[in-house]
Short mmCIF file of C-alpha atoms in Angstrom, two decimals:
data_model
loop_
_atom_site.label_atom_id
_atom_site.label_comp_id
_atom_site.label_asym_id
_atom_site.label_seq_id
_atom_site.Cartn_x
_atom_site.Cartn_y
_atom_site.Cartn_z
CA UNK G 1 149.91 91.22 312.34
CA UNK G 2 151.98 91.76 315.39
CA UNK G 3 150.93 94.99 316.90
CA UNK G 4 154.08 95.35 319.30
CA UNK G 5 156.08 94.53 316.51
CA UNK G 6 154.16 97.43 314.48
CA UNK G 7 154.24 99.79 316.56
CA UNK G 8 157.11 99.44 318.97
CA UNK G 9 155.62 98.68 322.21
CA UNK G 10 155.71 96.02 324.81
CA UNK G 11 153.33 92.91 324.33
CA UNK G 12 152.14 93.91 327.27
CA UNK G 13 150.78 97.10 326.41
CA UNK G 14 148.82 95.73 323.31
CA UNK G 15 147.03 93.47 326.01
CA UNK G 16 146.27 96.42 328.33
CA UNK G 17 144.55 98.25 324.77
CA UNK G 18 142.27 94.65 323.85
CA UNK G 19 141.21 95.01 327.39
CA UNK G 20 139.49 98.42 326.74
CA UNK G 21 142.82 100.85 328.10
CA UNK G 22 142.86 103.97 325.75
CA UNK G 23 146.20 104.49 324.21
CA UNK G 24 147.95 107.84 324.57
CA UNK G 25 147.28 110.09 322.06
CA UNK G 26 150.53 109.60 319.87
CA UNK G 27 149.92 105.81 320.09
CA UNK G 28 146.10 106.18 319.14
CA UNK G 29 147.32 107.87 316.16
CA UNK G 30 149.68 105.03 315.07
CA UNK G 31 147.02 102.08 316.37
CA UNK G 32 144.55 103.71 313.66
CA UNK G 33 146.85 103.80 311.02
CA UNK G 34 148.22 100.57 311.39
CA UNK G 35 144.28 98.85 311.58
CA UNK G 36 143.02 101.17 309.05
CA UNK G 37 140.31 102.57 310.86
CA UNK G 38 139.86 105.74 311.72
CA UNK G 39 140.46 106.72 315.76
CA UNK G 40 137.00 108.55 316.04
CA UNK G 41 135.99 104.42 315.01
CA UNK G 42 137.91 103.02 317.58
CA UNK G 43 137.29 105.71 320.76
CA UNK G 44 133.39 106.49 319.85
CA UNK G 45 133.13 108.82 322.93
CA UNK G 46 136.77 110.03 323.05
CA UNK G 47 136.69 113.19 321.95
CA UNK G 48 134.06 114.11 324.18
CA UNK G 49 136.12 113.81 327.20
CA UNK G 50 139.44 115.00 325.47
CA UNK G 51 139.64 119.33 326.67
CA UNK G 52 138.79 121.47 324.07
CA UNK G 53 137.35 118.71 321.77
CA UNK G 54 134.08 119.47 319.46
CA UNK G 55 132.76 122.36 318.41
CA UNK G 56 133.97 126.34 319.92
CA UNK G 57 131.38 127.31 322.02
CA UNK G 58 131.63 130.74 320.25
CA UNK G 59 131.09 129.10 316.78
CA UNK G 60 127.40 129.97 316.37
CA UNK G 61 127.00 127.98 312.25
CA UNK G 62 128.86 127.01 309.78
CA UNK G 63 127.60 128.09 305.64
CA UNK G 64 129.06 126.60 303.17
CA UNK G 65 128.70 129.09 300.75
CA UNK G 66 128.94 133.25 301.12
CA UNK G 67 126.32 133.34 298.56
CA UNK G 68 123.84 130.99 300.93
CA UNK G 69 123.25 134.26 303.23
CA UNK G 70 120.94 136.38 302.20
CA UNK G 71 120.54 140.81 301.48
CA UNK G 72 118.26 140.31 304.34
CA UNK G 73 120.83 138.32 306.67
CA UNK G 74 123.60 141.01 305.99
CA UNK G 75 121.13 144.05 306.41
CA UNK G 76 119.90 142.44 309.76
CA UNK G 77 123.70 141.24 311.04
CA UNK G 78 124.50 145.33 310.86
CA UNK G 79 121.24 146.48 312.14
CA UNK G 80 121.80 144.47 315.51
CA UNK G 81 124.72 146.44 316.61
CA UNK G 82 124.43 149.00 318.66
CA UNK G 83 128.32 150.04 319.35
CA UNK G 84 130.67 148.38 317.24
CA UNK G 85 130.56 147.42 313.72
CA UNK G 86 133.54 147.11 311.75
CA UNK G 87 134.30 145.36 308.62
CA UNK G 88 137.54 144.09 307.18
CA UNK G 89 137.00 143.45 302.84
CA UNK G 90 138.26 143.23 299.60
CA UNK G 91 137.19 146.79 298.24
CA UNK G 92 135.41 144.65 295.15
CA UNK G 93 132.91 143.55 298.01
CA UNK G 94 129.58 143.27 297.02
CA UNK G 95 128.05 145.10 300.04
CA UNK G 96 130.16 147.57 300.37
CA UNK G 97 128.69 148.86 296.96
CA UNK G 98 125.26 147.80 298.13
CA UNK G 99 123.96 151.56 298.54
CA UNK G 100 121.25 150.40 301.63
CA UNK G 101 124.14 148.30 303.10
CA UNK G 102 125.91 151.99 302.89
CA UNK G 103 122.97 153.76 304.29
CA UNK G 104 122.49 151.40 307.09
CA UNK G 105 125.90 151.68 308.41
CA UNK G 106 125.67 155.55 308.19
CA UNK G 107 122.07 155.12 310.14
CA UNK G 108 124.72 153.19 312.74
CA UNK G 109 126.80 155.32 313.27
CA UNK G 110 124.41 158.63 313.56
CA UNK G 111 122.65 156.21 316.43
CA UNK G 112 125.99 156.19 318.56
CA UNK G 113 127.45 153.21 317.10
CA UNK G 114 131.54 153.10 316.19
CA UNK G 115 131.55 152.18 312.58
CA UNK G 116 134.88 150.98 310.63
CA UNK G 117 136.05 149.78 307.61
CA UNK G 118 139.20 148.75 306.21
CA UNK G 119 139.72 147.82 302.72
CA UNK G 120 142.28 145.77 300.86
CA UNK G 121 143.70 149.01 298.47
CA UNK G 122 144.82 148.85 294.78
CA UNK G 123 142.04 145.89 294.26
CA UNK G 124 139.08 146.20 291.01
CA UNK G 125 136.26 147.81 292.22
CA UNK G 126 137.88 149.64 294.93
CA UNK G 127 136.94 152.84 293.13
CA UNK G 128 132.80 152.08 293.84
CA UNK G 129 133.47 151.14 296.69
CA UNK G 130 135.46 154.34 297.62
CA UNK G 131 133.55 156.64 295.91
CA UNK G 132 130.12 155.53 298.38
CA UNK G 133 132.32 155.10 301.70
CA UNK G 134 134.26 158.37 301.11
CA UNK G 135 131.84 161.31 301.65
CA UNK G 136 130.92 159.62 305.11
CA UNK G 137 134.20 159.19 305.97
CA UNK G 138 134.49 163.25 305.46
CA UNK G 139 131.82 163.75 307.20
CA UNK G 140 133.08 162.17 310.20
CA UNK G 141 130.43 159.14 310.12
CA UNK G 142 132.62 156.17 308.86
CA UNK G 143 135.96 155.91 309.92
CA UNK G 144 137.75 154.21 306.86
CA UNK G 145 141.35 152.85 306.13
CA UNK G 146 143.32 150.94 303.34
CA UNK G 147 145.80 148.22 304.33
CA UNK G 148 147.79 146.94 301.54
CA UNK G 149 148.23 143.26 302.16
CA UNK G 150 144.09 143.09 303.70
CA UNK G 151 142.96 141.20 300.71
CA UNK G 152 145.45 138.30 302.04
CA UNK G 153 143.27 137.56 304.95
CA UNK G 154 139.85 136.24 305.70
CA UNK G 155 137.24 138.91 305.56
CA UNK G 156 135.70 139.71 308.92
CA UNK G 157 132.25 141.36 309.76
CA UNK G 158 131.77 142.35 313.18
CA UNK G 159 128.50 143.46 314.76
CA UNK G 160 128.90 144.21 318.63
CA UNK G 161 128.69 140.28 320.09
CA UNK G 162 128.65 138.82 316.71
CA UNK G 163 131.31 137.83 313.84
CA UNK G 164 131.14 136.46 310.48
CA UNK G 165 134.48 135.40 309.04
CA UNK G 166 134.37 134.43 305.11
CA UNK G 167 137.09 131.99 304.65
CA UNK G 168 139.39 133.02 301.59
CA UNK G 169 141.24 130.22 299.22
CA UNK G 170 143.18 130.29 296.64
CA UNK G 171 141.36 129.79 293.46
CA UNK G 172 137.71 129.76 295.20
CA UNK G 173 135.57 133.09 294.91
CA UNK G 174 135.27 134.68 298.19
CA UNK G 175 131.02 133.73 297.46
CA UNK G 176 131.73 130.57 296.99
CA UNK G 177 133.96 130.28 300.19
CA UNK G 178 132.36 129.15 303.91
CA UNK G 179 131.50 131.93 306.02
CA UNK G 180 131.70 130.85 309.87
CA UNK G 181 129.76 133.08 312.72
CA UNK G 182 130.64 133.83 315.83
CA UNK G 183 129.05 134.99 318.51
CA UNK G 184 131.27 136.15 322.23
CA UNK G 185 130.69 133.66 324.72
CA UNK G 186 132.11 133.33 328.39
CA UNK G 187 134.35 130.50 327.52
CA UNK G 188 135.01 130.96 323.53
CA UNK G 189 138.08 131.57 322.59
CA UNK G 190 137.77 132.35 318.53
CA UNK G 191 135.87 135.44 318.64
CA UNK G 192 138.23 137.19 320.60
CA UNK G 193 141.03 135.80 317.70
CA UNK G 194 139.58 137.39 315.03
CA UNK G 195 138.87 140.89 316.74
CA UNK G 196 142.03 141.03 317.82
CA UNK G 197 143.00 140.14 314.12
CA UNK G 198 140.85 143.02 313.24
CA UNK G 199 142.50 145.59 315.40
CA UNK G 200 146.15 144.83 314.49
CA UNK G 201 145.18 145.25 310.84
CA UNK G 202 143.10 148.54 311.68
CA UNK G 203 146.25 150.12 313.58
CA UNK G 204 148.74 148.63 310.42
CA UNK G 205 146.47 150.30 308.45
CA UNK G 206 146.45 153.58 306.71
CA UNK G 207 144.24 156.88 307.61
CA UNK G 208 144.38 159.37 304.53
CA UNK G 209 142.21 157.90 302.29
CA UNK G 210 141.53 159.87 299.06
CA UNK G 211 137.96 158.80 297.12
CA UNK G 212 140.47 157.43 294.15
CA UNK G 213 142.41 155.34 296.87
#
């Protein structure tokens, strides 16, 4: 096989590559293809010179499975924050109607911390989920809203420096679905992404909240 004839370029060039010259990116891309063999085969230590290549440095793990984190991992997440916790769900989410999930998050917010919670409205279960959220909300201890479209999006859990975002796909149960964790770091980028998700949904979203919905 003619590479320059493959893929366009001068002989010349397809000497300068055999000789150990990395291709530009566009022409990696095609050079793989055409050999099939994957780039990261070709350029072992490429992507570790390439600018923001390999993993976030805000991206803290990686579970497969919502259902792989435990009572105790959700209980302790919200008990580490100390001024912000907010939560973005489907109103059919499991902790939300998790009465010591409830209780902890009133405990929160009597300790000083902000505590918020929008739900995705008009979705089954949104009525328990209501119904435990509501009386704190009266009394001034949960601030909660109902956004329309929020059962769309990836749910998001924040805890002062640290995020959990459970993915959502079509067709997958959101327990089923990876759950990636953040945690605010000097250089990340993705933490600050998803709360600033958060807060454009939380001002879209709406304030009179009735215990029915």
């Amino acid at each position: 096989m003619d590479l320059s004839v493959e893929l366009s370029v001068d002989p010349k060039t397809v000497r300068n590559w055999m000789r150990g010259q990395v291709p530009h990116p566009g022409s990696r891309i095609a050079l793989a293809a055409a050999l099939g063999v994957e780039a990261e085969v070709l350029w072992p230590r490429l992507d570790a010179t390439l600018p923001g290549a390999g993993k976030p440095s805000d991206l803290a793990a990686v579970y497969p499975r919502r259902s792989g984190i435990t009572r105790s991992d959700w209980l302790a997440f919200f008990a580490a924050g100390r001024t912000d916790i907010a939560l973005l769900a489907s109103a059919s989410d499991l902790l939300l109607q998790d009465a010591e999930v409830v209780q902890l998050l009133a405990a929160k917010s009597e300790g000083g911390a902000r505590v918020r919670v929008v739900l995705a409205s008009e979705q089954p279960g949104s009525s328990s989920s209501l119904r435990r959220l509501h009386p704190l909300m009266q009394a001034g201890i949960v601030e909660l809203r109902l956004h329309d479209d929020a059962g769309m999006y990836n749910s998001i859990y924040i805890s002062d420096d640290q995020l959990l975002v459970n993915q959502r796909a079509y067709g997958v149960s959101d327990s089923e679905s990876p759950v990636y964790h953040y945690r605010r770091s000097e250089h990340g980028e993705m933490f600050g992404t998803y709360v600033n998700s958060f807060e454009m949904i939380w001002s879209a979203s709406r304030e009179n909240v009735s215990a029915s919905g």
